[in-house]
Short mmCIF file of C-alpha atoms in Angstrom, two decimals:
data_model
loop_
_atom_site.label_atom_id
_atom_site.label_comp_id
_atom_site.label_asym_id
_atom_site.label_seq_id
_atom_site.Cartn_x
_atom_site.Cartn_y
_atom_site.Cartn_z
CA MET A 1 -8.95 -0.33 6.61
CA LYS A 2 -5.59 0.67 8.35
CA LEU A 3 -3.56 2.19 5.39
CA LEU A 4 0.15 2.98 5.84
CA PHE A 5 1.45 5.44 3.05
CA VAL A 6 5.43 5.12 2.53
CA ALA A 7 5.68 8.47 0.90
CA ASP A 8 7.86 11.60 0.54
CA PRO A 9 7.46 14.42 3.18
CA LEU A 10 4.06 15.19 3.76
CA SER A 11 5.36 18.72 3.83
CA SER A 12 6.22 18.58 0.15
CA PHE A 13 2.53 17.54 -0.83
CA LYS A 14 1.10 20.00 -3.67
CA THR A 15 -2.43 18.92 -3.08
CA TYR A 16 -3.86 20.48 -6.13
CA LYS A 17 -1.65 17.72 -8.19
CA ASP A 18 -0.53 15.00 -5.70
CA SER A 19 -2.21 12.05 -6.55
CA THR A 20 -1.08 10.36 -3.21
CA PHE A 21 -3.06 13.00 -1.66
CA ALA A 22 -6.08 12.15 -3.89
CA MET A 23 -5.72 8.60 -2.75
CA MET A 24 -6.04 9.79 0.70
CA ARG A 25 -8.62 12.05 0.46
CA GLU A 26 -11.00 9.23 -1.24
CA ALA A 27 -9.76 6.56 1.67
CA ALA A 28 -10.47 9.19 4.27
CA ARG A 29 -13.94 9.81 3.03
CA ARG A 30 -14.68 6.18 3.15
CA GLY A 31 -13.56 6.26 7.09
CA HIS A 32 -10.09 4.45 6.35
CA GLU A 33 -7.67 5.18 8.87
CA LEU A 34 -4.67 6.91 7.56
CA TRP A 35 -0.73 6.56 8.50
CA ALA A 36 2.09 8.06 6.64
CA CYS A 37 5.79 7.33 6.84
CA GLU A 38 9.02 7.94 4.97
CA PRO A 39 11.30 5.05 3.53
CA ALA A 40 13.87 6.25 5.94
CA ASP A 41 11.50 5.58 8.98
CA LEU A 42 11.51 1.80 8.17
CA VAL A 43 13.87 -0.46 10.29
CA TRP A 44 14.05 -4.17 11.36
CA GLN A 45 16.14 -6.04 13.86
CA ARG A 46 16.14 -9.58 14.63
CA GLY A 47 13.63 -10.99 16.75
CA GLY A 48 11.08 -8.38 15.04
CA LEU A 49 9.17 -6.94 12.26
CA VAL A 50 9.90 -4.06 9.93
CA THR A 51 8.26 -1.18 11.42
CA ALA A 52 7.74 2.18 10.38
CA ARG A 53 9.75 4.28 13.45
CA GLY A 54 7.46 7.05 14.34
CA ALA A 55 4.45 6.76 11.87
CA GLN A 56 1.95 9.54 11.72
CA GLN A 57 -1.61 8.85 12.21
CA LEU A 58 -3.21 11.73 9.90
CA GLN A 59 -6.72 13.49 9.80
CA LEU A 60 -7.36 15.52 6.95
CA THR A 61 -9.06 18.78 7.39
CA PRO A 62 -12.77 19.70 6.47
CA ALA A 63 -11.40 21.53 3.61
CA ALA A 64 -9.19 18.80 2.33
CA LEU A 65 -12.16 16.25 2.71
CA ALA A 66 -14.43 18.43 0.78
CA SER A 67 -12.01 19.65 -1.78
CA GLY A 68 -11.83 18.49 -5.57
CA TYR A 69 -9.60 17.53 -8.34
CA GLY A 70 -6.90 20.16 -8.65
CA THR A 71 -7.75 22.15 -5.64
CA ASP A 72 -4.89 23.88 -3.49
CA THR A 73 -5.55 22.85 0.17
CA PRO A 74 -2.74 24.31 2.45
CA ASP A 75 -3.10 22.93 6.19
CA TRP A 76 -4.56 19.80 4.80
CA HIS A 77 -4.12 17.28 7.81
CA ALA A 78 -3.20 17.08 11.49
CA VAL A 79 -1.23 14.33 13.20
CA THR A 80 -3.38 12.81 15.72
CA ALA A 81 -0.82 10.24 16.66
CA THR A 82 2.71 9.05 16.66
CA GLN A 83 3.94 5.60 17.17
CA ASP A 84 5.93 2.65 16.08
CA LEU A 85 3.71 0.65 13.52
CA ALA A 86 4.60 -2.76 12.20
CA LEU A 87 3.87 -3.09 8.69
CA ALA A 88 2.17 -6.52 9.05
CA GLY A 89 -0.32 -4.85 11.67
CA VAL A 90 -2.00 -2.72 9.06
CA ASP A 91 -4.34 -3.68 6.35
CA ALA A 92 -2.46 -2.32 3.48
CA VAL A 93 1.18 -0.62 2.87
CA LEU A 94 1.18 2.03 -0.16
CA MET A 95 4.78 2.41 -1.68
CA ARG A 96 4.33 5.84 -2.74
CA LYS A 97 7.87 7.10 -2.76
CA ASP A 98 8.63 9.13 -6.03
CA PRO A 99 11.53 7.90 -8.40
CA PRO A 100 14.23 8.21 -8.84
CA PHE A 101 14.74 4.58 -8.30
CA ASP A 102 18.10 4.56 -7.02
CA SER A 103 19.86 2.16 -4.14
CA GLU A 104 18.05 3.61 -1.35
CA PHE A 105 14.66 2.85 -3.22
CA PHE A 106 15.84 -0.61 -3.85
CA TYR A 107 16.73 -1.06 -0.27
CA THR A 108 13.36 -0.23 0.70
CA THR A 109 11.99 -2.68 -1.63
CA GLN A 110 13.86 -5.26 0.18
CA LEU A 111 12.50 -4.41 3.39
CA LEU A 112 9.24 -4.20 2.02
CA SER A 113 9.54 -7.90 0.68
CA GLN A 114 10.46 -8.91 4.30
CA ALA A 115 7.25 -7.44 5.50
CA GLU A 116 5.36 -9.23 2.97
CA ARG A 117 7.06 -12.67 4.37
CA GLU A 118 5.68 -11.33 7.80
CA GLY A 119 2.42 -10.96 6.74
CA ALA A 120 2.00 -7.45 5.31
CA ARG A 121 0.39 -6.70 2.24
CA VAL A 122 2.30 -3.98 0.11
CA PHE A 123 1.23 -2.17 -3.05
CA ASN A 124 2.83 -2.20 -5.80
CA LYS A 125 4.23 -5.58 -4.98
CA PRO A 126 8.06 -4.75 -3.97
CA SER A 127 9.55 -7.43 -5.96
CA SER A 128 7.33 -6.28 -8.91
CA LEU A 129 8.82 -2.87 -8.51
CA ARG A 130 12.29 -4.39 -8.65
CA GLU A 131 11.32 -6.43 -11.81
CA HIS A 132 9.76 -3.51 -13.97
CA PRO A 133 12.65 -0.51 -14.04
CA GLU A 134 10.64 2.04 -15.88
CA LYS A 135 12.34 2.20 -19.12
CA LEU A 136 13.58 -0.97 -19.59
CA ALA A 137 10.11 -2.69 -18.56
CA ILE A 138 8.75 -1.74 -22.25
CA LEU A 139 11.73 -4.30 -23.54
CA GLU A 140 8.68 -7.20 -22.74
CA PHE A 141 6.34 -6.00 -25.22
CA PRO A 142 8.50 -5.08 -28.63
CA GLN A 143 5.47 -5.48 -30.57
CA HIS A 144 4.43 -1.99 -28.95
CA ILE A 145 7.25 0.03 -28.98
CA THR A 146 9.33 2.16 -31.56
CA PRO A 147 13.16 1.08 -32.61
CA THR A 148 14.90 0.91 -29.33
CA LEU A 149 18.65 0.05 -28.49
CA VAL A 150 19.84 -0.50 -24.90
CA THR A 151 23.51 -0.19 -24.79
CA ARG A 152 26.97 1.07 -23.26
CA SER A 153 28.59 0.88 -26.72
CA ALA A 154 29.18 4.23 -28.11
CA ALA A 155 29.75 2.83 -31.69
CA ALA A 156 26.26 0.98 -31.40
CA ILE A 157 24.56 4.57 -30.90
CA ARG A 158 26.37 5.70 -33.76
CA ALA A 159 25.14 3.18 -35.71
CA PHE A 160 21.50 3.21 -34.50
CA HIS A 161 21.76 7.15 -35.47
CA ALA A 162 23.18 6.53 -39.01
CA GLU A 163 20.08 4.03 -39.66
CA HIS A 164 17.25 6.02 -38.02
CA ARG A 165 18.73 9.50 -38.65
CA ASP A 166 16.37 11.33 -35.78
CA ILE A 167 16.87 9.74 -32.28
CA ILE A 168 16.05 10.32 -28.60
CA LEU A 169 18.66 9.39 -25.97
CA LYS A 170 18.12 9.04 -22.43
CA PRO A 171 19.52 7.44 -19.12
CA LEU A 172 17.56 4.71 -17.47
CA ASP A 173 17.58 6.60 -14.27
CA GLY A 174 16.02 9.54 -15.19
CA MET A 175 12.72 10.94 -14.35
CA GLY A 176 10.50 13.88 -15.09
CA GLY A 177 12.35 14.03 -18.39
CA MET A 178 15.72 14.82 -16.69
CA GLY A 179 18.59 13.70 -19.34
CA ILE A 180 16.84 13.24 -22.37
CA PHE A 181 18.42 14.46 -25.97
CA ARG A 182 17.16 14.65 -29.20
CA VAL A 183 19.80 14.43 -32.13
CA GLY A 184 18.47 14.95 -35.76
CA PRO A 185 19.97 13.78 -38.99
CA ASP A 186 22.87 16.56 -38.97
CA GLY A 187 24.07 14.57 -36.06
CA MET A 188 24.72 17.77 -33.80
CA ASN A 189 26.20 16.98 -30.46
CA LEU A 190 25.86 13.49 -30.86
CA GLY A 191 29.21 12.80 -29.39
CA ALA A 192 29.15 15.20 -26.52
CA ILE A 193 25.77 13.85 -25.73
CA ILE A 194 27.13 10.13 -25.85
CA GLU A 195 29.98 11.29 -23.60
CA THR A 196 27.54 12.97 -21.36
CA LEU A 197 25.15 9.86 -20.73
CA ASN A 198 27.34 6.82 -21.52
CA LYS A 199 30.40 7.97 -19.67
CA ASP A 200 32.97 6.02 -21.77
CA GLY A 201 30.88 3.14 -21.54
CA ALA A 202 30.51 3.41 -17.64
CA GLN A 203 26.57 3.76 -17.90
CA THR A 204 23.89 2.28 -20.20
CA VAL A 205 21.83 4.45 -22.24
CA MET A 206 18.60 3.59 -23.79
CA VAL A 207 18.24 5.41 -27.73
CA GLN A 208 14.96 5.55 -29.50
CA ARG A 209 13.79 6.55 -32.94
CA TYR A 210 12.09 9.76 -32.45
CA LEU A 211 8.36 10.00 -32.72
CA PRO A 212 7.04 12.93 -34.13
CA GLU A 213 3.80 12.23 -32.69
CA ILE A 214 5.01 14.05 -29.49
CA ALA A 215 4.03 17.12 -30.76
CA GLN A 216 0.23 15.67 -29.80
CA GLY A 217 1.42 14.63 -26.33
CA ASP A 218 3.32 11.97 -24.40
CA LYS A 219 0.38 10.31 -23.28
CA ARG A 220 -0.10 9.02 -19.78
CA VAL A 221 -2.64 6.04 -19.28
CA LEU A 222 -3.35 4.79 -16.14
CA LEU A 223 -4.02 0.85 -15.31
CA ILE A 224 -5.71 0.43 -11.94
CA GLY A 225 -6.49 -3.10 -10.85
CA GLY A 226 -6.31 -4.71 -14.06
CA GLU A 227 -8.81 -1.82 -15.33
CA VAL A 228 -8.22 0.88 -18.05
CA VAL A 229 -8.66 4.23 -16.77
CA PRO A 230 -10.72 5.83 -20.29
CA PHE A 231 -8.96 8.94 -20.40
CA ALA A 232 -5.51 9.75 -20.84
CA LEU A 233 -3.32 12.58 -19.87
CA ALA A 234 -1.37 14.08 -22.86
CA ARG A 235 1.81 16.00 -21.57
CA ILE A 236 2.37 18.53 -25.07
CA PRO A 237 5.62 19.96 -25.20
CA GLN A 238 5.68 23.88 -25.05
CA GLY A 239 8.17 26.65 -26.20
CA GLY A 240 10.45 24.33 -28.92
CA GLU A 241 10.83 21.44 -26.02
CA VAL A 242 11.04 18.08 -27.23
CA ARG A 243 9.72 16.63 -23.24
CA GLY A 244 6.52 16.60 -22.70
CA ASN A 245 6.85 15.91 -19.05
CA LEU A 246 4.80 18.30 -16.85
CA ALA A 247 8.22 18.58 -14.83
CA ALA A 248 9.58 19.98 -18.12
CA GLY A 249 7.13 22.46 -18.72
CA GLY A 250 4.87 20.44 -20.55
CA LYS A 251 0.94 21.36 -20.42
CA GLY A 252 -1.53 18.60 -19.58
CA VAL A 253 -4.46 17.99 -21.54
CA ALA A 254 -6.98 15.23 -20.80
CA MET A 255 -8.59 13.46 -23.38
CA PRO A 256 -10.19 9.81 -24.34
CA LEU A 257 -7.94 7.07 -25.13
CA THR A 258 -7.71 6.19 -28.75
CA ASP A 259 -8.01 2.97 -30.32
CA ARG A 260 -4.40 2.26 -30.32
CA GLU A 261 -3.52 3.26 -26.56
CA ARG A 262 -6.67 1.19 -25.72
CA GLU A 263 -5.28 -1.72 -27.51
CA ILE A 264 -1.89 -1.50 -25.54
CA ALA A 265 -3.51 -0.92 -22.38
CA GLU A 266 -6.19 -3.50 -22.71
CA HIS A 267 -3.00 -6.04 -23.46
CA LEU A 268 -0.82 -5.03 -20.62
CA ALA A 269 -3.35 -4.41 -17.78
CA PRO A 270 -4.31 -7.75 -16.85
CA LEU A 271 -0.77 -8.97 -17.19
CA LEU A 272 0.79 -6.57 -15.11
CA ALA A 273 -2.11 -7.14 -12.40
CA ALA A 274 -1.33 -10.18 -12.08
CA ARG A 275 2.21 -9.46 -10.83
CA GLY A 276 0.99 -7.27 -7.92
CA LEU A 277 1.04 -3.90 -9.83
CA LEU A 278 -2.11 -2.50 -8.83
CA LEU A 279 -1.38 0.82 -9.97
CA VAL A 280 0.62 1.56 -13.34
CA GLY A 281 1.03 4.17 -15.84
CA LEU A 282 1.79 3.63 -19.28
CA ASP A 283 3.66 6.31 -21.18
CA VAL A 284 2.56 6.23 -24.94
CA ILE A 285 3.42 8.54 -28.02
CA GLY A 286 1.56 8.02 -31.03
CA PRO A 287 1.32 4.27 -31.66
CA CYS A 288 4.11 3.44 -29.11
CA LEU A 289 4.55 2.44 -25.78
CA THR A 290 7.67 4.34 -24.34
CA GLU A 291 7.60 3.76 -20.59
CA ILE A 292 5.72 1.44 -17.85
CA ASN A 293 5.80 3.57 -14.71
CA VAL A 294 5.14 1.61 -11.52
CA THR A 295 6.98 3.35 -8.65
CA SER A 296 4.50 6.56 -8.07
CA PRO A 297 1.94 6.70 -11.05
CA THR A 298 0.21 10.24 -10.96
CA CYS A 299 -1.97 12.18 -12.95
CA PHE A 300 -5.18 11.57 -10.85
CA GLN A 301 -5.89 15.01 -10.13
CA GLU A 302 -5.41 16.32 -13.68
CA ILE A 303 -7.73 13.81 -15.28
CA GLY A 304 -10.20 14.14 -12.69
CA ALA A 305 -10.25 18.04 -12.80
CA GLN A 306 -10.43 18.05 -16.71
CA THR A 307 -12.69 15.12 -17.33
CA GLY A 308 -14.61 14.30 -14.04
CA PHE A 309 -13.63 10.80 -14.19
CA ASP A 310 -13.01 9.99 -10.50
CA VAL A 311 -9.68 8.13 -10.57
CA ALA A 312 -9.16 7.79 -6.73
CA ALA A 313 -12.39 6.16 -6.34
CA LEU A 314 -11.60 3.50 -9.04
CA PHE A 315 -8.02 2.99 -6.82
CA VAL A 316 -9.53 2.90 -3.54
CA ASN A 317 -12.30 0.48 -5.02
CA ALA A 318 -9.12 -1.62 -6.44
CA LEU A 319 -7.32 -1.65 -3.01
CA GLU A 320 -10.23 -2.57 -1.12
CA ARG A 321 -11.00 -5.82 -3.39
CA ALA A 322 -7.24 -6.72 -3.09
CA VAL A 323 -7.22 -6.28 0.79
CA GLY A 324 -10.40 -8.18 1.12
CA ALA A 325 -9.37 -10.84 -1.34
CA GLY A 326 -6.08 -11.43 0.80
CA GLN A 327 -8.11 -11.62 3.96
CA GLY A 328 -10.91 -13.76 2.24
#
């Protein structure tokens, strides 16, 4: 297969933990052709096709091909060709741009939808990226979530705190744990936090009842092609932090899924796969689903390094099936 990765700059990849690198490595080992571009390289002009200007063909180094999960591999690739590449001319386009889901990310998904109309196969499906904002997507599954409020109203937030006493507040466009606050029963700093996140009613805030199970980790559960990866990565808060995100200093510990995690995952896996979401990362704290990550889910490397389970192989298997089904 000829694969085009739409991703962050290759120079920013940390090969010991980057899931996109793990995908590339597995695909290269199978002989697939790798190309890469950034979202800013996508262009469309009337009379033409959505094209990646200056797309780079990649050849992974022998050290990168031989590396395992969790291995740091400097100088991991060479660029063997550079050319303008129509997205409809490759077998699969993999949208792997990291959040935030801002206006430019949204515009990129619109260009990718146009590429689909021209015959491209895009994973995850661009319309499904737009329809599943990572924090709000959980609203479709209220049976799996903690008491939750989505609002611009400061009064509604105060009432929610009065009812639940210990709450988490977070912006809808945050990532990596940024902008997340906990307010306990004393209500300390609630007003200031509301002002910071709500901006006098200009921005919508998500508020949830605090889940003490966060002490055991914010679990990342991966769904690939409708199949549930049997291990989760528990991101455990460190040093008095309320956030388990790895970007916020959380410790990643891989462990088998609990019965409750598997119940949630097996409910959502076929539904989300049917919507063109080849790869999904569920966030689960205790018994509750907290986020549905679809933009650029990660944790391949940490799970693979600690358990031996080959997440990237499962992903490329699913990609090969999806592309084969589309060509059949």
